[in-house]
Amino acid sequence: MTITLQTIIFALLSVVVLGSALFVVTTRNLFHAALMLILSFFGVAGLYVLLESGFFAVAQVLVYIGAISILFIFAVMLTRGMVAMPRVNAQAQLAALVSVLLFVVIVVIVNPTALSIKVLPGASERVLGGIPWQFTTVTTITDSYIKQFGASLVDGSAYLLPFLLAAVLLDIALAGAVQVARERRPAEVLAERELMAAEAAEEQQREQALDTAPETVLAADHH
Amino acid sequence: MEQGILNGIPLHFFLIVAAGLFCIGLYGVLGRKNAIAMLMGVELMLNAVNINLIAFWRYVRPETPAALAFVAFVFVVAAAEAAVGLALIISVYRNTKSVDPEKLDQMKF
């Protein structure tokens, strides 16, 4: 493998992505975690640029960094009292073990030479599931890929239905998020509490009636 | 050998970085005590999936837009999930003054 400018950029981006992701899952301060999450998203956008997929790099910046990260920062700020809570739960060590094991398994599957497992001589391209995993040359692509992608989203025989469902999903998520997180007015909350108290009292009366009813029957039998 | 922008980077490099990101996110989901931190882990995992999809698209099937459509839908689902999930966490925090998922056992039978 030769060192090219692209491999150096790739290594830098990988360090940024993985390093900031590790910081996100280990830091105690959630606000710092949210900021490092943004850095990680930027690194992933850089990887998209490296993969010649500029459209998704821009979408990554707009959707993940522009919208989702801001949501996270708002949520961290609105739950300000929870910044000092313990970092990990009781199963954290087991979780770390499972994660590391999964990573090792994936690395072995993806690249057997990483753990110096011998590949058969002459097998420069391992073909697994029809995919040659280790090739480095790729065909050049033109800008028409984004045209094809856009056309396939509105093509009835391709992705029109998922596209429409995605729109419906976003609408429902918007309405649901507003409904769930809405700050209710005190009068509304009071009315709801009164209703719940009345229901509870009614339930209690019914239970009492059920409790006493068999006793009266038994008492009547006894006499 | 073609001189593309990807010159010198084999496919499995991207796959290994994506696997690392996925496993870090998995640890975040399973091991963190704060519900917001758990959602951050989910976002990292979704990003890892997107890296895999785009890497396979670029190296294996650059002529078909299937992977790109999947990536777009992952974006949509991630946005919806973050909005609803954080709204739920804020609502729970307002009612119980806690974002610890282990304390949310009111529905335990």
Tab-separated table of C-alpha atoms in Angstrom:
chain	number	residue	atom	x	y	z
A	1	MET	CA	0.000	0.000	0.000
A	2	THR	CA	1.385	3.353	-0.986
A	3	ILE	CA	0.936	6.450	1.083
A	4	THR	CA	-0.995	9.012	-0.896
A	5	LEU	CA	-2.529	12.333	0.030
A	6	GLN	CA	-5.907	10.599	0.172
A	7	THR	CA	-4.755	8.014	2.691
A	8	ILE	CA	-3.340	10.755	4.926
A	9	ILE	CA	-6.638	12.673	4.768
A	10	PHE	CA	-8.513	9.451	5.429
A	11	ALA	CA	-6.355	8.688	8.482
A	12	LEU	CA	-6.857	12.189	9.886
A	13	LEU	CA	-10.624	12.022	9.372
A	14	SER	CA	-10.790	8.568	10.965
A	15	VAL	CA	-8.880	9.791	14.020
A	16	VAL	CA	-11.248	12.775	14.313
A	17	VAL	CA	-14.386	10.616	13.928
A	18	LEU	CA	-13.369	7.827	16.286
A	19	GLY	CA	-11.606	10.049	18.827
A	20	SER	CA	-14.507	12.448	19.224
A	21	ALA	CA	-16.984	9.535	19.290
A	22	LEU	CA	-14.998	7.972	22.139
A	23	PHE	CA	-15.043	11.294	23.945
A	24	VAL	CA	-18.845	11.462	23.472
A	25	VAL	CA	-19.422	8.121	25.190
A	26	THR	CA	-16.885	8.606	27.997
A	27	THR	CA	-17.128	12.223	29.135
A	28	ARG	CA	-19.044	13.157	32.255
A	29	ASN	CA	-20.169	16.581	31.010
A	30	LEU	CA	-23.024	16.091	28.556
A	31	PHE	CA	-22.599	19.537	27.040
A	32	HIS	CA	-19.035	18.669	26.015
A	33	ALA	CA	-20.384	15.374	24.689
A	34	ALA	CA	-22.847	17.259	22.457
A	35	LEU	CA	-20.050	19.491	21.118
A	36	MET	CA	-17.807	16.490	20.389
A	37	LEU	CA	-20.768	14.805	18.681
A	38	ILE	CA	-20.791	17.749	16.255
A	39	LEU	CA	-17.071	17.235	15.586
A	40	SER	CA	-17.718	13.549	14.923
A	41	PHE	CA	-20.499	14.434	12.458
A	42	PHE	CA	-18.097	16.799	10.678
A	43	GLY	CA	-15.571	13.990	10.352
A	44	VAL	CA	-18.218	11.718	8.842
A	45	ALA	CA	-19.114	14.500	6.381
A	46	GLY	CA	-15.421	14.575	5.433
A	47	LEU	CA	-15.498	10.829	4.786
A	48	TYR	CA	-18.502	11.384	2.496
A	49	VAL	CA	-16.483	13.981	0.556
A	50	LEU	CA	-13.647	11.449	0.289
A	51	LEU	CA	-16.184	8.972	-1.119
A	52	GLU	CA	-17.155	11.543	-3.777
A	53	SER	CA	-20.632	11.900	-2.371
A	54	GLY	CA	-20.792	15.644	-1.935
A	55	PHE	CA	-24.576	15.748	-1.759
A	56	PHE	CA	-24.651	13.651	1.379
A	57	ALA	CA	-21.763	15.572	2.907
A	58	VAL	CA	-23.882	18.723	2.603
A	59	ALA	CA	-26.975	16.871	3.841
A	60	GLN	CA	-24.930	15.611	6.805
A	61	VAL	CA	-23.934	19.169	7.715
A	62	LEU	CA	-27.487	20.458	7.327
A	63	VAL	CA	-29.416	17.621	8.985
A	64	TYR	CA	-27.059	16.215	11.607
A	65	ILE	CA	-25.040	19.286	12.553
A	66	GLY	CA	-27.675	21.902	11.809
A	67	ALA	CA	-30.731	20.182	13.256
A	68	ILE	CA	-30.030	17.078	15.336
A	69	SER	CA	-27.039	18.482	17.232
A	70	ILE	CA	-28.997	21.626	18.094
A	71	LEU	CA	-31.820	19.420	19.404
A	72	PHE	CA	-29.296	17.591	21.582
A	73	ILE	CA	-27.847	20.845	22.928
A	74	PHE	CA	-31.352	22.088	23.750
A	75	ALA	CA	-32.196	18.833	25.511
A	76	VAL	CA	-28.950	18.958	27.536
A	77	MET	CA	-29.664	22.535	28.566
A	78	LEU	CA	-33.308	21.840	29.469
A	79	THR	CA	-32.234	18.962	31.736
A	80	ARG	CA	-29.518	21.031	33.359
A	81	GLY	CA	-29.784	19.364	36.764
A	82	MET	CA	-28.668	16.022	35.334
A	83	VAL	CA	-25.161	17.047	34.230
A	84	ALA	CA	-23.580	15.748	37.439
A	85	MET	CA	-25.236	12.328	37.435
A	86	PRO	CA	-23.085	9.157	37.295
A	87	ARG	CA	-21.502	8.513	33.939
A	88	VAL	CA	-22.214	4.821	33.406
A	89	ASN	CA	-24.722	2.253	34.627
A	90	ALA	CA	-24.119	-1.088	36.298
A	91	GLN	CA	-23.738	-3.018	33.028
A	92	ALA	CA	-21.125	-0.669	31.509
A	93	GLN	CA	-18.244	-3.158	31.741
A	94	LEU	CA	-20.291	-5.848	30.059
A	95	ALA	CA	-21.340	-3.337	27.407
A	96	ALA	CA	-17.696	-2.420	26.756
A	97	LEU	CA	-16.775	-6.094	26.463
A	98	VAL	CA	-19.610	-6.764	24.004
A	99	SER	CA	-18.674	-3.725	21.920
A	100	VAL	CA	-14.996	-4.685	21.712
A	101	LEU	CA	-15.880	-8.289	20.826
A	102	LEU	CA	-18.254	-7.118	18.089
A	103	PHE	CA	-15.533	-4.849	16.703
A	104	VAL	CA	-13.011	-7.700	16.632
A	105	VAL	CA	-15.508	-9.980	14.878
A	106	ILE	CA	-16.296	-7.350	12.233
A	107	VAL	CA	-12.587	-6.628	11.627
A	108	VAL	CA	-11.868	-10.351	11.172
A	109	ILE	CA	-14.755	-10.719	8.738
A	110	VAL	CA	-13.921	-7.598	6.754
A	111	ASN	CA	-10.153	-7.982	6.617
A	112	PRO	CA	-8.595	-11.341	7.495
A	113	THR	CA	-5.068	-10.025	6.945
A	114	ALA	CA	-5.501	-7.608	9.858
A	115	LEU	CA	-4.903	-10.463	12.280
A	116	SER	CA	-2.295	-12.057	9.986
A	117	ILE	CA	-4.549	-14.885	8.858
A	118	LYS	CA	-3.019	-16.211	5.635
A	119	VAL	CA	-4.940	-15.547	2.458
A	120	LEU	CA	-4.532	-18.175	-0.251
A	121	PRO	CA	-1.719	-17.301	-2.671
A	122	GLY	CA	-2.992	-15.640	-5.808
A	123	ALA	CA	-6.211	-14.584	-4.148
A	124	SER	CA	-5.602	-10.876	-4.289
A	125	GLU	CA	-9.323	-10.216	-4.412
A	126	ARG	CA	-11.329	-12.124	-1.879
A	127	VAL	CA	-14.844	-12.491	-3.190
A	128	LEU	CA	-17.397	-12.824	-0.428
A	129	GLY	CA	-21.068	-12.660	-1.247
A	130	GLY	CA	-20.278	-11.431	-4.742
A	131	ILE	CA	-18.319	-8.450	-3.414
A	132	PRO	CA	-14.567	-8.201	-3.948
A	133	TRP	CA	-13.604	-6.745	-0.569
A	134	GLN	CA	-10.066	-5.582	-0.991
A	135	PHE	CA	-9.920	-3.805	-4.294
A	136	THR	CA	-8.488	-0.320	-4.380
A	137	THR	CA	-9.295	0.804	-7.915
A	138	VAL	CA	-12.733	2.213	-8.506
A	139	THR	CA	-14.518	3.355	-11.600
A	140	THR	CA	-14.801	7.088	-11.998
A	141	ILE	CA	-18.249	8.545	-11.527
A	142	THR	CA	-19.829	11.577	-13.087
A	143	ASP	CA	-22.259	14.064	-11.615
A	144	SER	CA	-25.156	12.225	-13.245
A	145	TYR	CA	-25.389	9.962	-10.169
A	146	ILE	CA	-27.251	12.653	-8.282
A	147	LYS	CA	-29.625	13.061	-11.226
A	148	GLN	CA	-30.351	9.332	-11.180
A	149	PHE	CA	-30.849	9.444	-7.442
A	150	GLY	CA	-33.330	12.302	-7.678
A	151	ALA	CA	-35.229	10.601	-10.496
A	152	SER	CA	-35.420	7.322	-8.572
A	153	LEU	CA	-37.046	9.104	-5.607
A	154	VAL	CA	-40.035	10.181	-7.718
A	155	ASP	CA	-40.163	7.047	-9.876
A	156	GLY	CA	-43.192	4.896	-9.105
A	157	SER	CA	-41.256	1.701	-9.876
A	158	ALA	CA	-38.359	2.728	-7.591
A	159	TYR	CA	-38.563	4.706	-4.341
A	160	LEU	CA	-41.697	6.840	-4.686
A	161	LEU	CA	-43.620	5.023	-1.942
A	162	PRO	CA	-40.786	5.100	0.639
A	163	PHE	CA	-40.231	8.752	-0.247
A	164	LEU	CA	-43.863	9.610	0.499
A	165	LEU	CA	-43.821	7.484	3.655
A	166	ALA	CA	-40.717	9.360	4.803
A	167	ALA	CA	-42.596	12.629	4.339
A	168	VAL	CA	-45.544	11.293	6.368
A	169	LEU	CA	-43.145	10.013	9.054
A	170	LEU	CA	-41.527	13.444	9.380
A	171	ASP	CA	-44.953	15.096	9.669
A	172	ILE	CA	-46.093	12.690	12.361
A	173	ALA	CA	-42.783	12.995	14.230
A	174	LEU	CA	-43.093	16.793	14.157
A	175	ALA	CA	-46.652	16.741	15.518
A	176	GLY	CA	-45.820	14.024	18.060
A	177	ALA	CA	-42.734	15.816	19.357
A	178	VAL	CA	-44.691	19.054	19.798
A	179	GLN	CA	-47.518	17.239	21.581
A	180	VAL	CA	-45.217	15.269	23.896
A	181	ALA	CA	-42.860	18.094	24.881
A	182	ARG	CA	-45.468	20.862	25.033
A	183	GLU	CA	-45.532	22.803	28.290
A	184	ARG	CA	-49.145	22.581	29.451
A	185	ARG	CA	-50.851	25.555	31.062
A	186	PRO	CA	-51.395	25.357	34.840
A	187	ALA	CA	-55.193	25.462	34.438
A	188	GLU	CA	-55.006	22.513	32.060
A	189	VAL	CA	-52.810	20.556	34.468
A	190	LEU	CA	-55.148	21.341	37.382
A	191	ALA	CA	-58.199	20.198	35.429
A	192	GLU	CA	-56.385	16.980	34.513
A	193	ARG	CA	-55.397	16.366	38.153
A	194	GLU	CA	-58.983	16.908	39.307
A	195	LEU	CA	-60.180	14.460	36.693
A	196	MET	CA	-57.572	11.902	37.779
A	197	ALA	CA	-58.467	12.401	41.471
A	198	ALA	CA	-62.167	11.929	40.723
A	199	GLU	CA	-61.403	8.766	38.762
A	200	ALA	CA	-59.223	7.447	41.577
A	201	ALA	CA	-61.925	8.124	44.163
A	202	GLU	CA	-64.490	6.378	42.002
A	203	GLU	CA	-62.172	3.398	41.616
A	204	GLN	CA	-61.621	3.246	45.373
A	205	GLN	CA	-65.374	3.283	46.033
A	206	ARG	CA	-65.875	0.478	43.561
A	207	GLU	CA	-63.110	-1.574	45.187
A	208	GLN	CA	-64.596	-0.992	48.626
A	209	ALA	CA	-67.981	-2.081	47.352
A	210	LEU	CA	-66.400	-5.250	45.926
A	211	ASP	CA	-64.507	-5.878	49.165
A	212	THR	CA	-67.544	-5.542	51.377
A	213	ALA	CA	-70.000	-7.304	49.097
A	214	PRO	CA	-68.672	-10.895	49.585
A	215	GLU	CA	-68.448	-10.320	53.336
A	216	THR	CA	-72.085	-9.308	53.559
A	217	VAL	CA	-73.003	-12.350	51.496
A	218	LEU	CA	-70.941	-14.565	53.808
A	219	ALA	CA	-72.424	-12.895	56.849
A	220	ALA	CA	-75.918	-13.470	55.492
A	221	ASP	CA	-75.019	-17.145	54.918
A	222	HIS	CA	-73.656	-17.484	58.403
A	223	HIS	CA	-76.762	-16.284	60.096
B	1	MET	CA	-4.768	1.949	-12.221
B	2	GLU	CA	-7.237	4.755	-12.228
B	3	GLN	CA	-6.374	7.967	-10.464
B	4	GLY	CA	-9.583	8.648	-8.593
B	5	ILE	CA	-9.880	10.602	-5.370
B	6	LEU	CA	-9.956	7.244	-3.610
B	7	ASN	CA	-6.517	6.361	-4.878
B	8	GLY	CA	-4.781	4.247	-2.263
B	9	ILE	CA	-7.675	3.638	0.115
B	10	PRO	CA	-9.113	0.126	-0.022
B	11	LEU	CA	-12.775	-0.502	0.742
B	12	HIS	CA	-12.167	-2.281	4.024
B	13	PHE	CA	-10.578	0.810	5.575
B	14	PHE	CA	-13.950	2.521	5.437
B	15	LEU	CA	-15.669	-0.589	6.743
B	16	ILE	CA	-13.314	-0.815	9.722
B	17	VAL	CA	-13.784	2.853	10.622
B	18	ALA	CA	-17.557	2.381	10.367
B	19	ALA	CA	-17.329	-0.737	12.556
B	20	GLY	CA	-15.380	1.219	15.167
B	21	LEU	CA	-17.931	4.028	15.136
B	22	PHE	CA	-20.791	1.516	15.409
B	23	CYS	CA	-19.216	-0.253	18.383
B	24	ILE	CA	-18.493	3.034	20.169
B	25	GLY	CA	-22.140	3.977	19.654
B	26	LEU	CA	-23.233	0.553	20.900
B	27	TYR	CA	-21.238	1.062	24.079
B	28	GLY	CA	-22.861	4.475	24.469
B	29	VAL	CA	-26.356	2.999	24.165
B	30	LEU	CA	-25.734	0.061	26.510
B	31	GLY	CA	-23.432	1.629	29.074
B	32	ARG	CA	-24.454	5.231	29.666
B	33	LYS	CA	-26.729	6.178	32.523
B	34	ASN	CA	-28.189	9.312	30.963
B	35	ALA	CA	-30.972	8.917	28.389
B	36	ILE	CA	-29.652	11.819	26.283
B	37	ALA	CA	-26.208	10.181	26.121
B	38	MET	CA	-27.905	6.959	25.009
B	39	LEU	CA	-29.578	8.815	22.124
B	40	MET	CA	-26.160	10.230	21.158
B	41	GLY	CA	-24.946	6.635	20.911
B	42	VAL	CA	-27.837	5.810	18.592
B	43	GLU	CA	-26.886	8.715	16.329
B	44	LEU	CA	-23.275	7.469	16.161
B	45	MET	CA	-24.519	4.008	15.164
B	46	LEU	CA	-26.720	5.461	12.405
B	47	ASN	CA	-23.735	7.424	11.098
B	48	ALA	CA	-21.676	4.232	10.967
B	49	VAL	CA	-24.400	2.580	8.889
B	50	ASN	CA	-24.402	5.533	6.504
B	51	ILE	CA	-20.618	5.341	6.043
B	52	ASN	CA	-20.963	1.651	5.158
B	53	LEU	CA	-23.779	2.284	2.682
B	54	ILE	CA	-21.956	5.091	0.883
B	55	ALA	CA	-18.645	3.177	0.834
B	56	PHE	CA	-20.317	0.124	-0.744
B	57	TRP	CA	-22.140	2.360	-3.197
B	58	ARG	CA	-18.916	4.058	-4.272
B	59	TYR	CA	-16.778	0.924	-4.604
B	60	VAL	CA	-19.251	-1.719	-5.725
B	61	ARG	CA	-22.377	-0.217	-7.322
B	62	PRO	CA	-21.742	3.405	-8.289
B	63	GLU	CA	-24.166	3.057	-11.214
B	64	THR	CA	-27.321	2.391	-9.166
B	65	PRO	CA	-28.865	4.837	-6.673
B	66	ALA	CA	-30.206	2.192	-4.233
B	67	ALA	CA	-27.637	2.884	-1.492
B	68	LEU	CA	-28.190	6.624	-1.784
B	69	ALA	CA	-31.931	6.169	-1.329
B	70	PHE	CA	-31.267	4.097	1.790
B	71	VAL	CA	-28.938	6.778	3.158
B	72	ALA	CA	-31.595	9.435	2.561
B	73	PHE	CA	-34.180	7.383	4.465
B	74	VAL	CA	-31.730	6.797	7.311
B	75	PHE	CA	-31.325	10.580	7.514
B	76	VAL	CA	-35.107	11.009	7.700
B	77	VAL	CA	-35.552	8.321	10.342
B	78	ALA	CA	-32.634	9.694	12.387
B	79	ALA	CA	-34.166	13.172	12.381
B	80	ALA	CA	-37.601	11.854	13.393
B	81	GLU	CA	-36.100	9.616	16.079
B	82	ALA	CA	-34.027	12.435	17.583
B	83	ALA	CA	-37.005	14.821	17.656
B	84	VAL	CA	-39.436	12.371	19.265
B	85	GLY	CA	-36.844	10.837	21.581
B	86	LEU	CA	-35.645	14.162	22.953
B	87	ALA	CA	-39.227	15.392	23.322
B	88	LEU	CA	-40.004	12.283	25.378
B	89	ILE	CA	-36.903	12.801	27.539
B	90	ILE	CA	-37.812	16.454	28.185
B	91	SER	CA	-41.379	15.457	29.058
B	92	VAL	CA	-40.156	12.739	31.432
B	93	TYR	CA	-37.672	15.166	33.018
B	94	ARG	CA	-40.442	17.700	33.584
B	95	ASN	CA	-42.590	15.114	35.376
B	96	THR	CA	-40.002	13.153	37.357
B	97	LYS	CA	-36.970	15.529	37.504
B	98	SER	CA	-34.772	12.680	36.230
B	99	VAL	CA	-33.394	11.419	32.916
B	100	ASP	CA	-32.157	8.109	34.307
B	101	PRO	CA	-33.812	5.310	32.301
B	102	GLU	CA	-33.414	2.894	35.221
B	103	LYS	CA	-35.778	4.992	37.329
B	104	LEU	CA	-38.538	4.844	34.713
B	105	ASP	CA	-40.113	1.621	35.954
B	106	GLN	CA	-43.648	2.832	36.619
B	107	MET	CA	-44.978	0.534	33.904
B	108	LYS	CA	-43.228	-2.518	35.347
B	109	PHE	CA	-45.814	-5.194	36.066
